[in-house]
Coordinates of C-alpha atoms in Angstrom, one line a residue:
X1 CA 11.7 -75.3 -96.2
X2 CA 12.0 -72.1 -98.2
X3 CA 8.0 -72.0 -98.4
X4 CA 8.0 -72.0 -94.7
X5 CA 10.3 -69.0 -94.8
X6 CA 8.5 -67.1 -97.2
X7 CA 5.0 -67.4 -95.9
X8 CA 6.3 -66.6 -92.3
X9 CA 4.7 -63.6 -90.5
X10 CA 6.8 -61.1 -89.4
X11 CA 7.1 -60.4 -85.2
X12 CA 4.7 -57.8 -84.3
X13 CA 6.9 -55.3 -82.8
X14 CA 5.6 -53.4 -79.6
X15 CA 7.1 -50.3 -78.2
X16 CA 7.3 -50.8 -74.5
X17 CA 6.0 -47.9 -72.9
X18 CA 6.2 -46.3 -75.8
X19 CA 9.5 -45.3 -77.9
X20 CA 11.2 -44.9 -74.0
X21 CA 14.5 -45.1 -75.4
X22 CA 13.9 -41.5 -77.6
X23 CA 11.5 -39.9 -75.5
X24 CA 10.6 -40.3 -71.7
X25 CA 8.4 -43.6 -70.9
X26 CA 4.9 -43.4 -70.8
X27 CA 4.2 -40.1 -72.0
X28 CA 2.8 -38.9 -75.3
X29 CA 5.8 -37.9 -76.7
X30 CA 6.9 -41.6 -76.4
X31 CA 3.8 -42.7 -78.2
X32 CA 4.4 -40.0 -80.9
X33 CA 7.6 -41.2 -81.8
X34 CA 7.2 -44.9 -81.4
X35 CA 3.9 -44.4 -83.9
X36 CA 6.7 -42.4 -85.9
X37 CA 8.9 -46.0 -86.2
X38 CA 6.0 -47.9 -87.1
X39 CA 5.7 -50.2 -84.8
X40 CA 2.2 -52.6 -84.4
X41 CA 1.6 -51.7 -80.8
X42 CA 2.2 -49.1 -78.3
X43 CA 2.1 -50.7 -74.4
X44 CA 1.6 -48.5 -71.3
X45 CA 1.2 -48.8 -67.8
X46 CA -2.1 -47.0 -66.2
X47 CA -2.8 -46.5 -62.8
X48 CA -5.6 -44.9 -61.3
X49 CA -5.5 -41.3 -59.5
X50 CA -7.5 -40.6 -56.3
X51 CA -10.5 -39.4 -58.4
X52 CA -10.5 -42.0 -61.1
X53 CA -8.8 -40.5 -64.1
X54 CA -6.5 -44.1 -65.5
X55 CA -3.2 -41.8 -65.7
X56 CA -0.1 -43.7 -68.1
X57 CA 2.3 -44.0 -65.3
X58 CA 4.7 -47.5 -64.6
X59 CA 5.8 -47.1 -61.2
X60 CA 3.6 -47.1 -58.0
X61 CA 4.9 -43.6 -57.2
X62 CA 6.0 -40.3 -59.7
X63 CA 9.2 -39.5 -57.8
X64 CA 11.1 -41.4 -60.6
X65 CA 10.0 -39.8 -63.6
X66 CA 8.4 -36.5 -62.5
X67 CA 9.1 -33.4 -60.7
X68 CA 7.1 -34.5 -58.0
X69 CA 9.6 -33.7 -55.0
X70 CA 9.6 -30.2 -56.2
X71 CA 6.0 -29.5 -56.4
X72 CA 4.5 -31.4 -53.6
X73 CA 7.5 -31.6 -50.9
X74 CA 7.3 -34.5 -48.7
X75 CA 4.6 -36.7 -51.2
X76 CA 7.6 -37.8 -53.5
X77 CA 7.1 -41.2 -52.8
X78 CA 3.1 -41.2 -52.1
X79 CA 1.1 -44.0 -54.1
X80 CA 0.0 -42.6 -57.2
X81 CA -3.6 -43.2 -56.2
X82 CA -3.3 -40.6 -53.4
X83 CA -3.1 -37.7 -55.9
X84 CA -5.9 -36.0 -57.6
X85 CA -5.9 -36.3 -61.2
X86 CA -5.5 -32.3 -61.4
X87 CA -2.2 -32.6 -59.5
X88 CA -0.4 -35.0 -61.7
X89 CA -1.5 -32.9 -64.6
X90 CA 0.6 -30.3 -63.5
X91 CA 3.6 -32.5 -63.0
X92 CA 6.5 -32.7 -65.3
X93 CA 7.2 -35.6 -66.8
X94 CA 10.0 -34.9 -69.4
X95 CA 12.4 -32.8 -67.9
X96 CA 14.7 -35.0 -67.2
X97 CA 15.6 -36.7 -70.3
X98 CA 16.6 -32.8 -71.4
X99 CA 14.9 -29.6 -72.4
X100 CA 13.1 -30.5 -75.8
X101 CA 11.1 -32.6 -73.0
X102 CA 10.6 -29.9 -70.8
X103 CA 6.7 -29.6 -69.8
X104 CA 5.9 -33.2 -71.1
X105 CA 2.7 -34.2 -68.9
X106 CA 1.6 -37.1 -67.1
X107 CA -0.7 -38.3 -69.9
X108 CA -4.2 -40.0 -69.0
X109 CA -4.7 -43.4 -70.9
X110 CA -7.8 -41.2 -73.0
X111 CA -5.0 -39.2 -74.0
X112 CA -2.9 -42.1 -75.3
X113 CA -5.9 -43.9 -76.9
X114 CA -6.9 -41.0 -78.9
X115 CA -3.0 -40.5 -80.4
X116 CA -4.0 -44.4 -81.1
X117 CA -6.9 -43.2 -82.7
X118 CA -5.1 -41.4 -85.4
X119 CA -2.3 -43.4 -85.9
X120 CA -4.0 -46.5 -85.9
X121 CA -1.4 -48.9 -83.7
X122 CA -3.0 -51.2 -80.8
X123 CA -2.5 -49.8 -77.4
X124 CA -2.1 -52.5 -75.1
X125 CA -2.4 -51.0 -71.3
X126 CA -1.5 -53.2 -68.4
X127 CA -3.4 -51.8 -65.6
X128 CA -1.7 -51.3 -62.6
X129 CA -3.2 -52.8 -59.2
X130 CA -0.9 -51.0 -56.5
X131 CA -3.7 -49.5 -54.6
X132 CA -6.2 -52.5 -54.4
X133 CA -3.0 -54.2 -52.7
X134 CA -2.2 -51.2 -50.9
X135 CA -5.4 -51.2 -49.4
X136 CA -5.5 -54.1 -47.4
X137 CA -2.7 -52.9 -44.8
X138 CA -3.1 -51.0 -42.3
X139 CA -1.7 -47.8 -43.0
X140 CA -4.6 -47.9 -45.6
X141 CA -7.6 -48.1 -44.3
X142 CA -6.4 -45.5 -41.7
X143 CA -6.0 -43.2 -44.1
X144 CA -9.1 -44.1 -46.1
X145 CA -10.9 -43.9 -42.7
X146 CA -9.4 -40.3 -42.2
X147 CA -10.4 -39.1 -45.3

């Protein structure tokens, strides 16, 4: 039995969206300081912006963890997918978990992956689908057919 103990791997530990509970989810501060814990992985969320860019975001909208409603009145709770991937860079995605935050971006999942690159833990991404499932109503593919 104590062989058994003793040749036991440890649980790999994996920061889930990053180090959330020191610095706001899914952005590269929380990366940077889950890297700082050591832990074995780093998981994110990555949906897709209008143009394509994979952007490190959980929810299906930004009003919960940008300033969204303040910079684009009225799109608060627009799909993700509906912005260009030059207006979530400009969002703010740290404010709100206090001022050493403040200015924190929307990261894109090349951002994340190269913070991966030097620090060496595995990213594991889990690849939001909102907007394929989205797409199939109605309200969809009027828009899509406006555009």
């Amino acid at each position: 039995m104590n062989e058994q103990i003793t040749t036991m791997r440890r649980p790999r530990v994996v920061a889930h969206r990053g180090a959330h509970a020191i610095a706001p989810e899914n952005t590269l501060a929380a990366v940077a300081a889950a890297v700082s814990i050591g832990v074995d992985a780093v998981e994110v969320d990555v949906q897709s912006t209008r143009d394509g860019t994979p952007v490190v975001l959980h929810d299906p909208t930004l009003a919960r963890t940008t300033d969204v409603a303040r910079r684009h009145p009225g799109r608060a709770h627009d799909p993700v997918w509906t912005f260009t991937d030059e207006e979530v860079r400009r969002l703010d995605a740290g404010s709100a978990r206090g001022a050493a935050f403040g200015g924190e971006p929307v990261p894109t999942l090349e951002q994340v992956v190269d913070v991966k690159e030097v620090t060496a833990p595995q990213v594991i991404s889990h690849f939001n689908l909102f907007r394929s499932a989205t797409i199939n109503g109605s309200a969809a593919r009027a828009q899509a057919t406006s555009e």
